[in-house]
Coordinates of C-alpha atoms and ligand atoms in Angstrom, one line a residue:
M1 CA 12.8 -2.8 23.9
A2 CA 13.2 -5.4 26.6
N3 CA 10.1 -6.6 28.4
T4 CA 7.8 -4.7 26.0
Y5 CA 5.1 -6.6 24.3
A6 CA 2.3 -5.6 21.9
V7 CA -1.2 -7.0 21.3
V8 CA -2.8 -5.9 18.0
L9 CA -6.6 -6.2 17.9
A10 CA -7.7 -7.4 14.5
A11 CA -10.4 -10.0 15.0
G12 CA -13.5 -7.8 14.5
Q13 CA -15.4 -8.4 11.3
G14 CA -15.9 -4.7 10.7
T15 CA -19.6 -4.9 9.9
R16 CA -19.8 -1.1 9.4
M17 CA -17.4 -1.4 6.4
K18 CA -20.1 -3.5 4.6
S19 CA -17.3 -5.4 2.8
K20 CA -16.2 -8.9 2.0
L21 CA -12.7 -7.9 2.8
Y22 CA -11.7 -8.2 6.4
K23 CA -11.7 -4.7 7.9
V24 CA -8.1 -4.4 9.0
L25 CA -7.0 -5.5 5.5
H26 CA -8.5 -2.5 3.8
P27 CA -5.6 -0.5 2.5
V28 CA -4.7 3.0 3.4
C29 CA -2.3 4.5 0.9
G30 CA -1.8 1.1 -0.6
K31 CA -1.0 -0.8 2.7
P32 CA -3.5 -2.7 4.8
M33 CA -4.3 -0.8 8.0
V34 CA -3.1 -3.6 10.3
E35 CA 0.3 -3.6 8.5
H36 CA 0.7 0.1 9.2
V37 CA 0.2 -0.7 12.9
V38 CA 2.5 -3.7 12.9
D39 CA 5.2 -1.7 11.1
H40 CA 5.1 1.0 13.7
I41 CA 5.3 -1.4 16.6
Q42 CA 8.2 -3.2 14.9
E43 CA 10.0 0.1 14.5
L44 CA 9.7 0.6 18.2
G45 CA 11.3 -2.8 18.8
A46 CA 8.6 -4.6 20.8
E47 CA 10.0 -7.9 22.0
R48 CA 6.9 -9.9 21.0
I49 CA 3.9 -8.9 18.9
V50 CA 0.7 -10.9 19.1
T51 CA -2.1 -10.2 16.6
I52 CA -5.6 -11.3 17.6
V53 CA -7.3 -12.7 14.5
G54 CA -10.8 -14.1 13.9
H55 CA -12.7 -14.9 10.7
G56 CA -10.4 -14.4 7.8
A57 CA -7.4 -15.1 10.0
E58 CA -5.5 -16.8 7.1
M59 CA -5.6 -13.6 5.1
V60 CA -4.2 -11.5 8.0
Q61 CA -1.5 -14.1 8.6
E62 CA -0.7 -14.2 4.9
Q63 CA -0.3 -10.4 5.0
L64 CA 1.8 -10.1 8.1
G65 CA 3.7 -13.5 7.9
N66 CA 6.1 -14.2 10.7
R67 CA 6.4 -10.5 11.7
S68 CA 3.8 -11.3 14.4
E69 CA 2.6 -14.2 16.5
Y70 CA -1.2 -14.9 16.3
A71 CA -3.9 -15.8 18.7
L72 CA -7.3 -16.9 17.5
Q73 CA -10.5 -15.3 18.8
E74 CA -13.1 -17.7 17.5
E75 CA -16.1 -15.6 18.6
Q76 CA -15.9 -11.8 18.6
L77 CA -17.2 -11.2 22.1
G78 CA -15.5 -7.8 22.6
T79 CA -12.1 -6.2 22.9
A80 CA -11.4 -7.5 26.4
H81 CA -12.2 -11.0 25.3
A82 CA -9.9 -10.4 22.3
V83 CA -6.9 -9.4 24.4
L84 CA -7.5 -12.3 26.7
Q85 CA -6.8 -14.7 23.8
A86 CA -3.1 -13.7 24.2
D87 CA -3.1 -14.9 27.8
S88 CA -1.4 -18.2 27.0
V89 CA 1.4 -16.4 25.1
L90 CA 2.0 -13.3 27.2
G91 CA 0.1 -13.9 30.5
N92 CA 3.1 -14.9 32.6
L93 CA 5.5 -12.3 31.5
E94 CA 6.8 -9.4 33.5
G95 CA 6.8 -6.1 31.6
T96 CA 4.7 -3.6 29.7
T97 CA 2.1 -4.5 27.1
L98 CA 1.0 -2.1 24.4
V99 CA -2.5 -2.8 23.2
I100 CA -3.4 -1.2 19.9
C101 CA -6.3 -1.6 17.5
G102 CA -5.7 -2.8 14.0
D103 CA -8.0 -0.1 12.7
T104 CA -6.0 3.0 13.8
P105 CA -3.4 3.2 11.1
L106 CA -2.5 6.9 11.6
I107 CA -0.9 6.6 15.1
R108 CA 2.7 7.5 14.8
P109 CA 5.6 5.6 16.3
E110 CA 6.7 8.7 18.1
T111 CA 3.4 9.0 19.8
I112 CA 3.4 5.4 21.0
Q113 CA 6.9 6.0 22.2
A114 CA 5.7 9.1 24.2
L115 CA 2.8 7.0 25.6
L116 CA 5.2 4.4 26.8
Q117 CA 7.4 7.0 28.4
H118 CA 4.5 8.7 30.1
H119 CA 3.4 5.2 31.4
Q120 CA 6.9 4.6 32.9
E121 CA 7.2 8.1 34.4
T122 CA 3.9 7.9 36.1
S123 CA 4.5 4.4 37.4
A124 CA 1.0 3.6 36.2
K125 CA -0.6 0.2 35.8
A126 CA -2.4 1.5 32.8
T127 CA -2.0 4.5 30.5
I128 CA -4.6 5.4 27.9
L129 CA -3.8 7.4 24.7
T130 CA -6.5 9.9 24.4
G131 CA -7.5 12.5 21.9
I132 CA -9.9 15.4 21.5
P133 CA -11.6 15.3 18.1
E134 CA -14.0 17.9 16.8
D135 CA -16.8 15.3 16.9
P136 CA -16.3 12.5 19.5
T137 CA -19.4 10.6 18.4
G138 CA -18.8 6.8 18.3
Y139 CA -15.7 6.8 20.5
G140 CA -15.4 5.7 24.2
R141 CA -15.4 8.8 26.4
I142 CA -12.8 9.5 29.1
I143 CA -14.5 10.1 32.4
R144 CA -12.4 12.0 34.9
N145 CA -13.1 12.8 38.5
A146 CA -13.1 16.2 40.2
E147 CA -9.3 16.1 40.5
G148 CA -8.9 15.4 36.9
H149 CA -7.9 11.8 37.3
V150 CA -9.2 9.2 34.9
E151 CA -12.0 7.1 36.5
R152 CA -13.2 5.0 33.6
I153 CA -14.2 4.9 30.0
V154 CA -17.8 4.9 28.8
E155 CA -18.7 3.6 25.4
Q156 CA -20.8 5.8 23.1
K157 CA -23.7 3.4 23.3
D158 CA -23.6 3.2 27.1
A159 CA -23.0 7.0 27.7
S160 CA -25.6 9.2 29.3
S161 CA -26.4 12.4 27.5
E162 CA -24.2 14.2 29.9
Q163 CA -21.3 11.8 29.3
Q164 CA -21.8 12.2 25.6
L165 CA -20.8 15.9 25.9
V166 CA -17.3 14.8 27.0
K167 CA -14.9 15.6 24.2
E168 CA -11.9 13.5 25.3
I169 CA -12.0 10.1 23.7
N170 CA -10.2 6.8 24.1
S171 CA -8.0 6.2 21.0
G172 CA -8.0 2.4 21.6
T173 CA -4.3 2.4 22.3
Y174 CA -3.1 1.7 25.8
C175 CA 0.0 0.6 27.8
F176 CA -0.5 -1.9 30.7
D177 CA 1.5 -3.6 33.3
N178 CA 1.3 -7.0 31.6
K179 CA 0.4 -9.1 34.7
A180 CA -2.1 -6.5 36.0
L181 CA -3.7 -6.5 32.5
F182 CA -4.3 -10.2 32.3
E183 CA -5.6 -10.4 35.9
A184 CA -8.0 -7.6 35.4
L185 CA -9.2 -9.0 32.0
K186 CA -10.6 -12.0 33.8
L187 CA -12.8 -9.8 35.9
V188 CA -14.4 -7.9 33.0
K189 CA -18.2 -8.5 32.6
N190 CA -20.4 -8.0 29.6
E191 CA -23.2 -6.1 31.3
N192 CA -23.6 -3.3 28.9
V193 CA -25.8 -2.3 26.0
Q194 CA -23.8 -4.3 23.4
G195 CA -23.4 -7.4 25.7
E196 CA -19.6 -7.3 25.0
Y197 CA -16.5 -7.7 27.1
Y198 CA -15.0 -4.2 26.9
L199 CA -11.3 -3.7 27.2
P200 CA -11.8 -0.2 28.5
D201 CA -13.5 -1.7 31.6
V202 CA -10.1 -2.8 32.7
I203 CA -9.4 0.8 33.5
E204 CA -12.2 1.0 36.1
I205 CA -11.2 -2.4 37.5
L206 CA -7.6 -1.2 38.1
K207 CA -8.7 2.1 39.5
Q208 CA -11.0 0.4 42.0
Q209 CA -8.1 -1.9 43.0
G210 CA -6.3 1.3 43.9
D211 CA -3.8 1.2 41.0
I212 CA -2.5 4.2 39.2
V213 CA -4.2 4.8 35.9
S214 CA -2.9 7.6 33.7
A215 CA -3.8 9.2 30.4
Y216 CA -1.6 10.7 27.7
A217 CA -3.4 13.1 25.4
T218 CA -2.1 13.6 21.9
S219 CA -2.6 17.1 20.5
D220 CA -3.1 15.7 17.0
F221 CA -6.5 14.1 17.0
E222 CA -6.0 12.9 13.4
E223 CA -3.6 10.3 14.7
T224 CA -6.3 8.5 16.7
L225 CA -8.8 8.2 14.0
G226 CA -10.4 4.8 14.1
V227 CA -11.5 3.4 10.8
N228 CA -14.9 1.8 11.2
D229 CA -16.6 2.7 7.9
R230 CA -15.7 3.8 4.4
V231 CA -16.1 7.5 5.3
A232 CA -13.4 7.2 8.0
L233 CA -11.4 5.1 5.5
S234 CA -11.3 8.0 3.0
Q235 CA -10.4 10.4 5.9
A236 CA -7.5 8.2 6.9
E237 CA -6.5 8.0 3.3
S238 CA -6.4 11.7 2.8
I239 CA -4.6 12.4 6.1
M240 CA -1.9 9.8 5.3
R241 CA -1.6 10.9 1.7
A242 CA -0.9 14.4 2.9
R243 CA 1.7 13.1 5.4
I244 CA 3.4 11.1 2.7
V245 CA 3.6 13.9 0.1
E246 CA 4.9 16.2 2.7
K247 CA 7.7 13.8 3.6
H248 CA 8.8 13.6 0.0
M249 CA 8.6 17.3 -0.5
R250 CA 10.8 17.8 2.5
N251 CA 13.2 15.3 1.0
G252 CA 13.6 17.4 -2.2
V253 CA 10.8 16.1 -4.5
T254 CA 8.8 18.7 -6.3
I255 CA 5.1 17.9 -6.2
I256 CA 3.1 20.3 -8.4
N257 CA -0.3 19.5 -6.8
P258 CA 0.0 17.6 -3.5
T259 CA -3.7 17.1 -3.2
N260 CA -3.8 15.3 -6.5
T261 CA -0.7 13.1 -6.1
Y262 CA -1.0 9.6 -4.7
I263 CA 2.1 7.9 -3.3
S264 CA 2.2 4.6 -1.4
A265 CA 3.5 4.5 2.1
D266 CA 6.6 2.5 1.1
A267 CA 7.6 4.3 -2.2
I268 CA 11.1 5.8 -2.4
I269 CA 11.7 8.9 -4.5
G270 CA 15.0 10.7 -5.2
S271 CA 15.6 14.4 -4.9
D272 CA 14.8 16.8 -7.8
T273 CA 12.3 14.5 -9.2
V274 CA 9.1 16.3 -10.3
L275 CA 5.7 14.7 -9.9
Q276 CA 3.1 16.4 -12.1
P277 CA -0.6 16.3 -11.2
G278 CA -2.5 13.1 -11.1
V279 CA 0.6 10.9 -10.6
M280 CA -0.1 7.6 -8.7
I281 CA 2.9 5.6 -7.3
E282 CA 1.9 2.3 -5.8
G283 CA 3.5 -0.5 -3.9
S284 CA 7.2 -0.6 -3.3
S285 CA 8.2 1.6 -6.2
E286 CA 11.6 3.3 -6.3
I287 CA 12.0 6.4 -8.4
A288 CA 15.5 7.9 -8.6
G289 CA 16.5 11.5 -8.8
E290 CA 15.8 14.2 -11.4
C291 CA 13.1 12.3 -13.0
I292 CA 10.0 13.9 -14.5
I293 CA 6.8 11.9 -13.9
G294 CA 4.3 13.5 -16.1
P295 CA 0.5 13.9 -15.6
N296 CA -1.6 10.9 -14.7
S297 CA 1.2 8.4 -14.8
H298 CA 0.6 5.3 -12.8
I299 CA 3.6 3.4 -11.5
V300 CA 3.2 0.2 -9.6
D301 CA 6.0 -1.8 -7.9
S302 CA 8.6 -0.5 -10.4
K303 CA 12.0 0.9 -10.3
I304 CA 13.0 3.9 -12.4
G305 CA 16.5 5.3 -12.9
D306 CA 17.9 8.8 -12.7
R307 CA 16.7 11.5 -15.1
T308 CA 14.1 9.4 -16.7
T309 CA 10.8 10.9 -18.0
I310 CA 7.6 9.0 -17.8
H311 CA 4.7 10.9 -19.5
S312 CA 1.1 9.9 -19.0
S313 CA 2.0 6.2 -18.9
V314 CA 1.4 3.1 -17.0
V315 CA 4.4 1.1 -15.6
T316 CA 3.8 -2.1 -13.7
K317 CA 6.3 -4.4 -12.0
S318 CA 9.1 -3.4 -14.3
V319 CA 12.5 -1.8 -14.2
I320 CA 13.4 1.3 -16.3
G321 CA 17.0 2.6 -16.6
S322 CA 18.4 6.1 -16.5
D323 CA 18.0 8.9 -19.0
T324 CA 15.1 7.0 -20.7
A325 CA 11.9 8.5 -22.0
V326 CA 8.6 6.7 -21.8
G327 CA 5.3 7.9 -23.3
P328 CA 3.1 9.7 -23.6
F329 CA 0.5 6.9 -23.4
A330 CA 2.8 3.9 -23.2
H331 CA 2.0 0.8 -21.3
I332 CA 4.9 -1.1 -19.7
R333 CA 3.5 -4.4 -18.4
P334 CA 5.0 -6.7 -15.8
D335 CA 8.5 -8.2 -16.0
S336 CA 9.9 -5.7 -18.5
E337 CA 13.4 -4.3 -18.2
V338 CA 14.2 -1.2 -20.1
G339 CA 17.8 0.0 -20.3
N340 CA 19.4 3.4 -20.2
E341 CA 18.9 6.2 -22.8
A342 CA 16.2 4.1 -24.3
K343 CA 12.9 5.4 -25.8
I344 CA 9.4 4.1 -25.6
G345 CA 7.1 6.4 -27.4
N346 CA 3.4 6.9 -27.8
F347 CA 0.9 4.0 -28.0
V348 CA 3.6 1.4 -27.3
E349 CA 2.9 -1.7 -25.2
I350 CA 5.8 -3.7 -23.8
K351 CA 5.3 -6.9 -21.9
K352 CA 7.9 -9.3 -20.4
T353 CA 10.5 -7.7 -22.6
K354 CA 14.1 -6.7 -22.2
L355 CA 15.0 -3.6 -24.1
G356 CA 18.7 -2.8 -24.2
N357 CA 20.4 0.5 -23.8
Q358 CA 19.7 3.2 -26.4
S359 CA 17.1 1.1 -28.1
K360 CA 14.0 2.8 -29.4
V361 CA 10.4 1.8 -29.9
S362 CA 9.0 5.1 -30.8
H363 CA 5.4 4.6 -32.0
L364 CA 2.4 2.3 -32.0
S365 CA 4.0 -1.1 -31.3
Y366 CA 3.4 -4.2 -29.3
I367 CA 6.6 -5.9 -28.1
G368 CA 5.9 -8.9 -25.9
D369 CA 8.0 -11.8 -24.7
A370 CA 11.0 -10.3 -26.4
E371 CA 14.7 -9.8 -25.9
V372 CA 15.8 -6.7 -27.7
G373 CA 19.5 -5.8 -27.7
E374 CA 21.3 -2.4 -27.7
R375 CA 20.9 0.4 -30.2
V376 CA 18.0 -1.3 -31.9
N377 CA 15.4 0.8 -33.8
I378 CA 12.0 -0.7 -33.9
G379 CA 9.8 1.1 -36.5
C380 CA 6.3 2.3 -36.1
G381 CA 3.6 -0.3 -35.9
T382 CA 5.9 -3.3 -35.3
I383 CA 4.3 -6.3 -33.6
T384 CA 5.8 -9.4 -32.0
V385 CA 3.4 -12.1 -32.9
N386 CA 4.0 -14.0 -29.6
Y387 CA 0.9 -16.1 -29.1
D388 CA -0.6 -18.9 -31.1
G389 CA -3.7 -19.1 -28.9
K390 CA -2.1 -21.7 -26.7
N391 CA 1.6 -20.9 -26.1
K392 CA 3.8 -17.8 -25.9
F393 CA 7.0 -17.6 -27.9
L394 CA 10.1 -15.5 -27.7
T395 CA 11.3 -12.9 -30.2
T396 CA 15.0 -12.1 -30.1
I397 CA 16.2 -8.9 -31.8
E398 CA 19.9 -8.5 -31.6
D399 CA 22.1 -5.4 -31.2
D400 CA 22.1 -2.7 -33.8
S401 CA 19.4 -4.2 -35.9
F402 CA 16.6 -2.1 -37.5
V403 CA 13.1 -3.2 -37.9
G404 CA 11.1 -1.3 -40.5
C405 CA 7.6 0.0 -40.0
N406 CA 4.6 -2.2 -39.7
S407 CA 6.4 -5.5 -39.5
N408 CA 5.1 -8.7 -37.9
L409 CA 7.8 -10.8 -36.2
V410 CA 6.2 -14.2 -35.9
A411 CA 7.8 -15.9 -32.8
P412 CA 9.8 -17.8 -32.2
V413 CA 12.1 -15.8 -34.4
T414 CA 15.5 -14.1 -34.2
I415 CA 16.6 -10.9 -36.0
G416 CA 20.4 -11.2 -36.1
E417 CA 22.9 -8.5 -35.1
G418 CA 22.8 -5.5 -37.4
A419 CA 20.1 -7.0 -39.7
Y420 CA 17.5 -4.9 -41.4
V421 CA 13.8 -5.9 -41.8
A422 CA 12.1 -4.1 -44.6
A423 CA 8.9 -2.2 -43.8
G424 CA 5.7 -4.1 -44.0
S425 CA 7.4 -7.5 -43.7
T426 CA 5.9 -10.6 -42.0
I427 CA 9.0 -12.4 -40.7
T428 CA 8.5 -16.1 -40.0
K429 CA 12.1 -17.3 -40.4
N430 CA 15.3 -16.2 -38.6
V431 CA 17.1 -13.3 -40.2
P432 CA 20.9 -13.7 -40.2
A433 CA 23.2 -11.0 -38.9
Q434 CA 23.8 -8.1 -41.3
A435 CA 21.1 -9.4 -43.8
L436 CA 18.2 -7.4 -45.2
S437 CA 15.0 -9.4 -45.0
I438 CA 12.0 -8.5 -47.1
G439 CA 8.9 -10.5 -46.3
R440 CA 6.2 -8.9 -48.4
A441 CA 4.7 -9.2 -51.9
R442 CA 6.6 -7.4 -54.6
Q443 CA 4.9 -4.2 -55.8
E444 CA 3.4 -4.3 -59.3
N445 CA 2.5 -1.0 -61.2
K446 CA 0.1 -1.3 -64.1
E447 CA 0.8 1.7 -66.3
G448 CA -2.3 3.6 -67.5
Y449 CA -4.7 1.2 -65.9
V450 CA -6.9 3.8 -64.2
K451 CA -7.7 5.5 -67.5
K452 CA -8.8 2.1 -68.9
L453 CA -11.1 1.5 -65.9
K454 CA -12.8 4.8 -66.3
L455 CA -13.6 4.2 -69.9
K456 CA -15.5 0.9 -69.1
Ligands
UD1_1 C1 -13.1 0.8 20.5 C2 -13.2 1.2 22.0 C3 -13.5 2.7 22.2 C4 -12.5 3.5 21.4 C5 -12.4 3.1 20.0 C6 -11.2 3.8 19.3 C7 -14.0 -0.9 23.1 C8 -15.1 -1.5 23.7 N1 -14.2 0.4 22.6 O1 -14.4 1.1 19.9 O2 -13.5 3.0 23.5 O3 -12.9 4.9 21.5 O4 -12.1 1.7 19.9 O5 -11.1 3.6 17.9 O6 -12.9 -1.4 23.0 N2 -11.9 -6.5 17.9 C9 -11.5 -7.8 18.1 N3 -12.4 -8.6 18.7 C10 -13.6 -8.2 19.1 C11 -14.0 -6.9 18.9 C12 -13.1 -6.0 18.3 O7 -10.4 -8.2 17.8 O8 -14.3 -9.1 19.7 C13 -10.9 -5.6 17.3 C14 -11.4 -5.0 15.9 O9 -10.9 -5.7 14.8 C15 -10.8 -3.6 16.0 C16 -10.6 -3.2 17.4 O10 -10.7 -4.5 18.1 O11 -9.5 -3.6 15.3 C17 -11.6 -2.3 17.9 O12 -12.9 -2.8 17.7 P1 -14.1 -1.9 17.2 O13 -15.3 -2.7 17.1 O14 -13.6 -1.1 16.0 O15 -14.3 -0.9 18.4 P2 -14.9 0.6 18.5 O16 -16.3 0.5 18.5 O17 -14.2 1.4 17.4
CA2 CA1 -12.8 1.0 15.8

């Protein structure tokens, strides 16, 4: 959008969170609050985005990268003072500036769009996004005159008991005529209970100058929820979670118990996939269609192919092919790549391992730092001995080979194509293709020995 700019307020420490983590970096459905806000503004196509940062600025910059410009507010003297820090970047531009708090992650892009439109239609110098919550405590109240026009905003702490009865609140999101905003900001004083420079005071200043000030009320109060403490954080989390699961259900995903299913804001899920209770999908995971994700599975930053089943398992930063079965109780650790029609059974741990198509590790195994070919069968209790206490070594298991139960494969080692490893072997040397390797003591039977023992 031409001549539309945005200022994101993110310099407050967030004392009420009682946290070491900078407030706006607290995640809601897996994504830092401020990133939700910046995502929405980007979606609207604002020409420039300036994020106001304070202590912990580096962490916010690391999170948002070059998606935003930054202005430093060294001391947190209030929201008006915060916006003023963008003066050198935006102050001289003609256009409309959206100001939005980094702690209101639930505001939808559609609502911001409607706010901008209302602002344009009313030719206002400022338009406030307002809401009517059940309990307005803590928010700035919108004070209207007898004709219903906005006069000013009064903060909770400065409000008289009569003003505290007002239900309409300031969401902390506004549109301004850019030049009028920066001129008015310079006139804001800090004569209030908190001794802060309040951005909402700009409204009264513009009004007194005879400018048009307008308000756009959203009917969905939930959107304007400001996260100041952990109680509000959990409210934001549950509202956003409900929105996300609803989106997926509308896209054709079956979710057995939506209140007990946790999906990150950025996850992608194909249609006819079924999510059973307790499923948690984090990060930028992608799950294809017709999958069954069984109870309490936890999938983080992973990609899962069509018709794959994951039962009560943990999959992290890995790729799993189509028509594959995982679990119950399997652990797929980072950098693993499992092929199609493969099987990873119960109590199997896989780490940094490539497992080819149609290969099986069905029970009780640890396969780490390994390259396993296609159609390989790895017997129960197999272990890749990949670590000598200092370094990690690679195990290679070639196509069509068969590893018997309870084998130790001491890496670095290669099991050649089509080779067999006898059950109970400890393999320390490479096994040639098509060979049978037996790495265990020969069995000796002592006939009648038990009888002799008992006679002693
Ligand atoms: C603010 C509004 C209030 C509104 C509410 C909506 C003011 C004075 N009050 O109150 O009218 O109802 O939001 O949620 O604006 N920040 C800075 N620098 C500062 C202070 C704050 O960048 O010096 C940032 C914070 O990081 C936060 C945002 O501004 O993202 C709002 O600050 P916060 O302290 O949460 O304001 P509220 O008391 O919630
Ligand atoms: Ca707030």
